[in-house]
mmCIF file of C-alpha atoms and ligand atoms in Angstrom:
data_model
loop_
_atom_site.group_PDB
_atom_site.id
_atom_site.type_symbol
_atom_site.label_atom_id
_atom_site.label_comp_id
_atom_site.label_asym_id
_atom_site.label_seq_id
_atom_site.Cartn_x
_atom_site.Cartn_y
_atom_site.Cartn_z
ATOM 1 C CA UNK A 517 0.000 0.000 0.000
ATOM 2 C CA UNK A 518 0.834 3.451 -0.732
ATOM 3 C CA UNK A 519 2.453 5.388 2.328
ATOM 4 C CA UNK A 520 0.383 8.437 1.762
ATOM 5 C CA UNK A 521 -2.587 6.225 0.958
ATOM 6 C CA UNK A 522 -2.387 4.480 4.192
ATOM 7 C CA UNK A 523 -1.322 7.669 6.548
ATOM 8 C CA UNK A 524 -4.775 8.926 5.387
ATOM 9 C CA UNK A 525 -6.836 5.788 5.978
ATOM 10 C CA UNK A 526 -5.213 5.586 9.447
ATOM 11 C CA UNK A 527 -6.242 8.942 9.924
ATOM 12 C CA UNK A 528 -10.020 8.370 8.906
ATOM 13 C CA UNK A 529 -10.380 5.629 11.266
ATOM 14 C CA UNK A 530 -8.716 7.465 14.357
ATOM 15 C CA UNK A 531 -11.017 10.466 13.199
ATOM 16 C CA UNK A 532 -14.059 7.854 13.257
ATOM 17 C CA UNK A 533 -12.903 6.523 16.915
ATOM 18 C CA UNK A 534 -12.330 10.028 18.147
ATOM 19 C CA UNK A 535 -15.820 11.368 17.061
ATOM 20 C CA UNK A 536 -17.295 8.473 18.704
ATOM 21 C CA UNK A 537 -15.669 9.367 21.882
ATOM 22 C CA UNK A 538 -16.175 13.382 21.513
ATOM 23 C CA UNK A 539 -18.333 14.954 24.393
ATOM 24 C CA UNK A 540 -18.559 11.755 26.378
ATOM 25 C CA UNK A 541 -17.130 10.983 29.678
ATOM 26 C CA UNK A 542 -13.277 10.158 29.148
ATOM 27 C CA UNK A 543 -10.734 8.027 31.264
ATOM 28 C CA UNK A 544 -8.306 10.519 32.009
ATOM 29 C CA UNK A 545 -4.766 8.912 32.521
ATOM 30 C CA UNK A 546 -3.088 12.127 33.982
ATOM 31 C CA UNK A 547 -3.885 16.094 34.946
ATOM 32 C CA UNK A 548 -1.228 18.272 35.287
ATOM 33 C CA UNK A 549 -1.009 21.923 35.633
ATOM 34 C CA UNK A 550 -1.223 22.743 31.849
ATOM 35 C CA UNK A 551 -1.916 19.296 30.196
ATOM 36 C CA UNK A 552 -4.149 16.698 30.493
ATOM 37 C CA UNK A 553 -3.376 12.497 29.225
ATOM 38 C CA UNK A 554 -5.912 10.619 28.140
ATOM 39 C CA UNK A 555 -6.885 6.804 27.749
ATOM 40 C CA UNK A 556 -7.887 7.719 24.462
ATOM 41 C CA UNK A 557 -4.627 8.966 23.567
ATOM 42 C CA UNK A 558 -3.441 5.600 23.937
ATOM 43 C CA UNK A 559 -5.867 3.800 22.249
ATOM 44 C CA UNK A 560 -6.169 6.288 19.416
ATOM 45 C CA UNK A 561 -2.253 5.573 18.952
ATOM 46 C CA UNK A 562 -2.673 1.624 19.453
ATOM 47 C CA UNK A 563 -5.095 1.628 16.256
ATOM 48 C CA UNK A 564 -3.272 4.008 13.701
ATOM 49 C CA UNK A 565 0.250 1.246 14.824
ATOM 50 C CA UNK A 566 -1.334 -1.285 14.101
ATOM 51 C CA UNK A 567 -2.882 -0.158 10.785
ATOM 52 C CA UNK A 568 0.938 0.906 9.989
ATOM 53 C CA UNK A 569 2.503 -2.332 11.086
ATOM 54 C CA UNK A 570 0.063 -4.432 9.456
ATOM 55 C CA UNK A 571 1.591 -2.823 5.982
ATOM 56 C CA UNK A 572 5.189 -2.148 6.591
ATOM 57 C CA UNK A 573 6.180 -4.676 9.533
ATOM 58 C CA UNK A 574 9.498 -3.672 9.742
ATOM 59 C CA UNK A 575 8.774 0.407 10.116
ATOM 60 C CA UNK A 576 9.242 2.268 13.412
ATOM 61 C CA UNK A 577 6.557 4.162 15.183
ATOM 62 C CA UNK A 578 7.835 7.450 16.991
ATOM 63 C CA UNK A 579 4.685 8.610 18.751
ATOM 64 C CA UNK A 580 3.593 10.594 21.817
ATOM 65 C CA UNK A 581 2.428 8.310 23.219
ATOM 66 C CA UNK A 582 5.725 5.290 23.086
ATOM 67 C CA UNK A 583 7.468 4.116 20.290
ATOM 68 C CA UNK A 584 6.740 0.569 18.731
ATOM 69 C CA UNK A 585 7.927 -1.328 16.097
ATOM 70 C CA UNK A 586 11.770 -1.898 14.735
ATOM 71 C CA UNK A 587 13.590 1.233 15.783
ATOM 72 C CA UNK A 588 16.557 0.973 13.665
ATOM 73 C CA UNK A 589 14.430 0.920 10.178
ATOM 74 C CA UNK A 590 15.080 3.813 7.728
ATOM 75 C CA UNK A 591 11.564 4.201 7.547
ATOM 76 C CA UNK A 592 10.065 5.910 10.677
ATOM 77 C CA UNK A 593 6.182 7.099 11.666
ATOM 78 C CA UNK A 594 5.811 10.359 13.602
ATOM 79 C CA UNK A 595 2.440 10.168 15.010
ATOM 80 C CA UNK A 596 0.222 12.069 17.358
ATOM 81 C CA UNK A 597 -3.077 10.783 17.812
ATOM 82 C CA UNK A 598 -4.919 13.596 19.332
ATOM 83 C CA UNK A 599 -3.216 16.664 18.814
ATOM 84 C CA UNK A 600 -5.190 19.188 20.936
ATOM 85 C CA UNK A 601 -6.091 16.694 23.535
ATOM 86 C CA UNK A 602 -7.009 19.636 26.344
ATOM 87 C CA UNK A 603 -9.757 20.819 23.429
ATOM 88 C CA UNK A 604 -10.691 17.388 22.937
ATOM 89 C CA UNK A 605 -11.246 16.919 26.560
ATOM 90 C CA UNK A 606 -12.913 20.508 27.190
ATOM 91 C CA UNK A 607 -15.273 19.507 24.275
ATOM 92 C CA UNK A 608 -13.658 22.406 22.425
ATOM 93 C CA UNK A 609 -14.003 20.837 18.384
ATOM 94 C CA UNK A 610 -10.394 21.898 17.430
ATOM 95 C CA UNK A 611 -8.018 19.185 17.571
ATOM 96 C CA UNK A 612 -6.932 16.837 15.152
ATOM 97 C CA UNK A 613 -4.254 13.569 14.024
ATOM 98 C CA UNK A 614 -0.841 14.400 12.601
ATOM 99 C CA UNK A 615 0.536 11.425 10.918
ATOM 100 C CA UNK A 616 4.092 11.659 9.154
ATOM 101 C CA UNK A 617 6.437 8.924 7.604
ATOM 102 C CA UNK A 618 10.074 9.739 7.260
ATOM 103 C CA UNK A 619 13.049 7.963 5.136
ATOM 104 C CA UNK A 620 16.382 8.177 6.253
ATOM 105 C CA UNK A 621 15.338 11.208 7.950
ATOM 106 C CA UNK A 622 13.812 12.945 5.377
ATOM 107 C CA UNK A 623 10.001 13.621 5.711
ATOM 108 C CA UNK A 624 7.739 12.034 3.060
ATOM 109 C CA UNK A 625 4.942 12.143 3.427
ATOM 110 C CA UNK A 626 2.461 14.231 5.996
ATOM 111 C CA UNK A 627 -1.393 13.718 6.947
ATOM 112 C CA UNK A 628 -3.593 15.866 9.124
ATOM 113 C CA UNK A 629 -7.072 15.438 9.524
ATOM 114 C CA UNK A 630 -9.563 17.325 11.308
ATOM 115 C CA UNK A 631 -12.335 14.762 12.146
ATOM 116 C CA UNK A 632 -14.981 17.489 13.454
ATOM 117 C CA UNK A 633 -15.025 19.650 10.207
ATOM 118 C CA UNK A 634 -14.080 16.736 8.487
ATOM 119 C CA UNK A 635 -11.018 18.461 6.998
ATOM 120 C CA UNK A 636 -7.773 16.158 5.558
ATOM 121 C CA UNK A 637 -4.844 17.694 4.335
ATOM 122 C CA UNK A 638 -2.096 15.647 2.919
ATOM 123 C CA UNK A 639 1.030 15.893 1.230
ATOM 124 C CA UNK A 640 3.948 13.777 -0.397
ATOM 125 C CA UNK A 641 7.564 15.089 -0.615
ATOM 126 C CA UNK A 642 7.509 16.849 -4.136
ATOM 127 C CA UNK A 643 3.928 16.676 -4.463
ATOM 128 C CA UNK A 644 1.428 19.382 -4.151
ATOM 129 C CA UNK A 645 -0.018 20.242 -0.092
ATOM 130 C CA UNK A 646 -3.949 19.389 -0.583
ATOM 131 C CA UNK A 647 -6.844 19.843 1.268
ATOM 132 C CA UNK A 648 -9.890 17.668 0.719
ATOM 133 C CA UNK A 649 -8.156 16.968 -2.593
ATOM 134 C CA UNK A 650 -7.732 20.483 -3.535
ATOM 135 C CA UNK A 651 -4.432 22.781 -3.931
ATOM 136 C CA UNK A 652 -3.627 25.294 -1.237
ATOM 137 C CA UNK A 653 -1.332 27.976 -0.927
ATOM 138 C CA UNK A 654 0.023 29.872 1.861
ATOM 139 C CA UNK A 655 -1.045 33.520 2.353
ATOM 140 C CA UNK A 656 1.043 36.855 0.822
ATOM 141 C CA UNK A 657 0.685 39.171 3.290
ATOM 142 C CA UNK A 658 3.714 40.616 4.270
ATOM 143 C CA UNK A 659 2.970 43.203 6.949
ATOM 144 C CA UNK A 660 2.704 41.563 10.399
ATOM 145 C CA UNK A 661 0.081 45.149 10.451
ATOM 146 C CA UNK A 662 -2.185 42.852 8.164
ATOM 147 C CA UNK A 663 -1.245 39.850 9.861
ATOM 148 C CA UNK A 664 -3.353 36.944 11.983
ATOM 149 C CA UNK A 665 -0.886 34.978 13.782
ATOM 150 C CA UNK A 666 -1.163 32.034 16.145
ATOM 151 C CA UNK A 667 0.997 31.952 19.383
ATOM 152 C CA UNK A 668 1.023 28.414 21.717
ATOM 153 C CA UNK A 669 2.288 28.186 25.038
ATOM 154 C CA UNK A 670 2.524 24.606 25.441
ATOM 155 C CA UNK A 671 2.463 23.276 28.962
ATOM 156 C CA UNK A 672 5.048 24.385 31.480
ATOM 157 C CA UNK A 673 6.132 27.400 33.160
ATOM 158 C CA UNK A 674 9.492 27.557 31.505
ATOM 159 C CA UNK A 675 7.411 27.934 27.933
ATOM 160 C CA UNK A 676 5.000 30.081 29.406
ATOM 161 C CA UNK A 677 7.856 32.460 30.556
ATOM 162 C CA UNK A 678 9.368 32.138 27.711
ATOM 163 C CA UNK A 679 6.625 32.685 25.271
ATOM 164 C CA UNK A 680 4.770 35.519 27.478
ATOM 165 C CA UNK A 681 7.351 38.145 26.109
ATOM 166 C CA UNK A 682 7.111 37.354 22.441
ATOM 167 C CA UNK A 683 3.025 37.300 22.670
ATOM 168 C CA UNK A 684 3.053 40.530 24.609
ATOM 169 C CA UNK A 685 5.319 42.525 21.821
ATOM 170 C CA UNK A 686 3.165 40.629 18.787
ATOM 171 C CA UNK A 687 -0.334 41.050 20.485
ATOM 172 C CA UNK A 688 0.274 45.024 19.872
ATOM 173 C CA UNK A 689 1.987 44.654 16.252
ATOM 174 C CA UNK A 690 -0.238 41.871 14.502
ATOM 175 C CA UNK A 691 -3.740 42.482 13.464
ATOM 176 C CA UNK A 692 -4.839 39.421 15.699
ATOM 177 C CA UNK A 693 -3.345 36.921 17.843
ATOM 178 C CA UNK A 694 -4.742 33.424 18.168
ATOM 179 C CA UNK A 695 -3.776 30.549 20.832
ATOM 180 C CA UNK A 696 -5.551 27.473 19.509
ATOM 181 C CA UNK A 697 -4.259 24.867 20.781
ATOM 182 C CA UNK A 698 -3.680 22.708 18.419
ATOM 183 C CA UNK A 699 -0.049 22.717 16.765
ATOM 184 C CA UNK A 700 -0.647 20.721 13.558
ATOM 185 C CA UNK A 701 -3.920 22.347 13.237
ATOM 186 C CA UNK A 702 -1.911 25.842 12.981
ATOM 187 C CA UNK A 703 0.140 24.661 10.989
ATOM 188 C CA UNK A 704 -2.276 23.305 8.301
ATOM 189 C CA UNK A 705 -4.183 26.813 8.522
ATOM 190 C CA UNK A 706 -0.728 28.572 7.940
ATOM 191 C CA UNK A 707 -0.238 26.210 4.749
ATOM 192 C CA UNK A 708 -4.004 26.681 3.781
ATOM 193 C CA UNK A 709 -3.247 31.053 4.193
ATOM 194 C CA UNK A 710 -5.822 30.977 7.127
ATOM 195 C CA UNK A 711 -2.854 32.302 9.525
ATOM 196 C CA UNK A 712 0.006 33.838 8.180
ATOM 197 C CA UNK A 713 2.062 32.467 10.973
ATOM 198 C CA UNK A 714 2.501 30.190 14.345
ATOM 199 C CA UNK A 715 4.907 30.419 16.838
ATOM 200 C CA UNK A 716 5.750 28.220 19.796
ATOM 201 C CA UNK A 717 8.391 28.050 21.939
ATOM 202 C CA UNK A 718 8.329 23.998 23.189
ATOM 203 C CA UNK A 719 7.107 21.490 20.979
ATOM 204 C CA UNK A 720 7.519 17.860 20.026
ATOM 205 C CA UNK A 721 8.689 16.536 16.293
ATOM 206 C CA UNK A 722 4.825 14.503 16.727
ATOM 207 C CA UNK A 723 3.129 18.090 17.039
ATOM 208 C CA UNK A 724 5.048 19.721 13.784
ATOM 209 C CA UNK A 725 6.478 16.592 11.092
ATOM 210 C CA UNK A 726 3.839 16.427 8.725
ATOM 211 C CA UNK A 727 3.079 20.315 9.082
ATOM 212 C CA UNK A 728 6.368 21.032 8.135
ATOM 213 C CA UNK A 729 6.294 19.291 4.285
ATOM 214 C CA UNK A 730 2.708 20.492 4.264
ATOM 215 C CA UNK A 731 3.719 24.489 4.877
ATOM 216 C CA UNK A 732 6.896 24.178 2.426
ATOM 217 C CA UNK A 733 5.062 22.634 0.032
ATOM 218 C CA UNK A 734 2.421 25.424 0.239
ATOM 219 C CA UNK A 735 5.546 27.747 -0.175
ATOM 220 C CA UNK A 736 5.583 29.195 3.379
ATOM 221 C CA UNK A 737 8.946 28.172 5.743
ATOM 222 C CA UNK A 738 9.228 26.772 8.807
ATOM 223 C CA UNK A 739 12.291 27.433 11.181
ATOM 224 C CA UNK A 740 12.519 24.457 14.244
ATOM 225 C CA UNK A 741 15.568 24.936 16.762
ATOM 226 C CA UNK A 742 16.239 21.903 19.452
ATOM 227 C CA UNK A 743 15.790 23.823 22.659
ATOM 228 C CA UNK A 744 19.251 23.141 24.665
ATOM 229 C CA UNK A 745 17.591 23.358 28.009
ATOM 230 C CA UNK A 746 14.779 20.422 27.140
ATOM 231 C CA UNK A 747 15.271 17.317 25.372
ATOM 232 C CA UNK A 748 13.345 16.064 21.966
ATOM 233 C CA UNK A 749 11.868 19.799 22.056
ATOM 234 C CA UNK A 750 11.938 22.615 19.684
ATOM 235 C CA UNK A 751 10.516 26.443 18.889
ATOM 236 C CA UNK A 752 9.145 26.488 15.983
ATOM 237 C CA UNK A 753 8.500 29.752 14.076
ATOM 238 C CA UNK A 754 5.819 28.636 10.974
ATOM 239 C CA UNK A 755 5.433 31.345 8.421
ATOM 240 C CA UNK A 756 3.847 32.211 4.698
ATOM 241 C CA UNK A 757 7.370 32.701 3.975
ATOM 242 C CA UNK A 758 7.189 36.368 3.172
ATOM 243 C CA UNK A 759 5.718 37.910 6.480
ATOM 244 C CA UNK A 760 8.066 40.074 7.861
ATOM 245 C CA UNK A 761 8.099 39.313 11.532
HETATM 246 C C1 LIP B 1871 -0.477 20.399 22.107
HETATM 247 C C2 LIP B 1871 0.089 21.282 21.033
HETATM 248 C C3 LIP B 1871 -0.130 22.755 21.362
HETATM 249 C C4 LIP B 1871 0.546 23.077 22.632
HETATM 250 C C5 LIP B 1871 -0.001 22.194 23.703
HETATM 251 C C6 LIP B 1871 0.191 20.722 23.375
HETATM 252 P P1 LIP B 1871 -0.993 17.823 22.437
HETATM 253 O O1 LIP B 1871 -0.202 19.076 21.787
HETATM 254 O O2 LIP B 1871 -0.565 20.994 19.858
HETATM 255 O O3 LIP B 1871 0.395 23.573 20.359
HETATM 256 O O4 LIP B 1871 0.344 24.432 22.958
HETATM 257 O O5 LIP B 1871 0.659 22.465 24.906
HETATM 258 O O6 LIP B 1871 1.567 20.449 23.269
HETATM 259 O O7 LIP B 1871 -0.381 17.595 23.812
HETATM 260 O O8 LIP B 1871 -2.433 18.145 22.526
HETATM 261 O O9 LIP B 1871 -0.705 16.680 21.500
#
């Protein structure tokens, strides 16, 4: 089967298990301060694996929630099952699966699907970034003036202290700010031109790996630096790719 082909039917079936699930009572694993884990998480993670490894038995799963599979293959899965699991668990309908397959390191293919609005963008390395099979293109604007821009936090005080002064100075010079909580789901709307940019200061390769081919294939850029002082975490600064910042 087709890589892309099956990142999207994994996708459709998580989005059909998470809708069933959406605004019912949930088994919450863990509550922290700024994040919540759910059983669902889990489960939703358990079903897109196994769809994966019944294809391509000898791929490795990199997800957020564990790793499975043969981790030395070339041929690895970045997956996060719920992305926006506060929203999810809130009831808030803005959350979504982010589904990515790399070679030798180098990103292939990308899947995000928004079961709620029912909205599935995919791309393949080369190929064109589509959303419910049709073309999209990041935005032009170039003023940050003009500019709607989405800002996370993500989930400790560190990134909150961090991120606070960067929100503050962009809340006065962009048209609008956002904080959506979703990272893939920014990142989708910045390759669709919805946002024009999204910024965070801590996030994990499972929140960002297929957003990234999506928003370079829809001709924005996407800048991701390891942060030094937390492992397997990055900033990410998401743009059209002409908005001066
Ligand atoms: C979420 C990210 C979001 C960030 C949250 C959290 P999760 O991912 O999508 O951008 O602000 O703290 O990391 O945990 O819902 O998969």
């Amino acid at each position: 089967m087709d890589p892309l082909d099956l990142a999207v039917a994994a996708a459709q079936a998580a989005g059909k298990l998470l809708r069933s699930h959406f605004g019912s009572p949930l088994n919450v694993d863990a509550m922290e301060t700024h994040d919540i884990k759910l059983e669902l998480d889990v489960q939703t993670q358990t079903l897109i694996t196994q769809m994966i490894l019944d294809h391509f038995h000898d791929h490795a799963i990199y997800g957020e929630e564990g790793l499975a599979g043969n981790q030395s293959s070339p041929n690895q899965w970045i997956l996060d099952p719920i992305d926006g699991t506060v929203n999810f668990f809130y009831g808030i309908p803005h959350f979504c699966i982010s589904i990515a397959m790399r070679e030798h390191g180098q990103l292939q293919v990308g899947v995000i699907y928004d079961p709620i609005r029912d909205e599935m963008w995919q791309v393949r390395k080369g190929g064109p970034p589509l959303l419910n099979g049709k073309p999209i293109a990041a935005s032009k604007r170039t003023a940050v003036s003009d500019s709607i821009l989405s800002v996370g936090f993500s989930k400790t005080k560190t990134t909150i202290d961090s991120g606070l002064p960067l929100f503050a100075d962009l809340v006065y010079r962009a048209r609008k700010c956002r904080m959506m909580g979703s990272a893939a789901l920014d990142m989708a709307y910045v390759a669709s031109g919805r946002l024009d940019a999204y910024i965070e200061q801590s996030v994990s390769l499972w929140d960002v790996a297929a957003g990234i081919l999506l928003v370079e294939a829809a001709g924005g850029s996407v800048k991701m630096e390891p942060r030094s002082d937390m492992p397997d975490k990055f900033s990410v600064v998401a743009t059209n790719g002409v908005l001066q910042l």
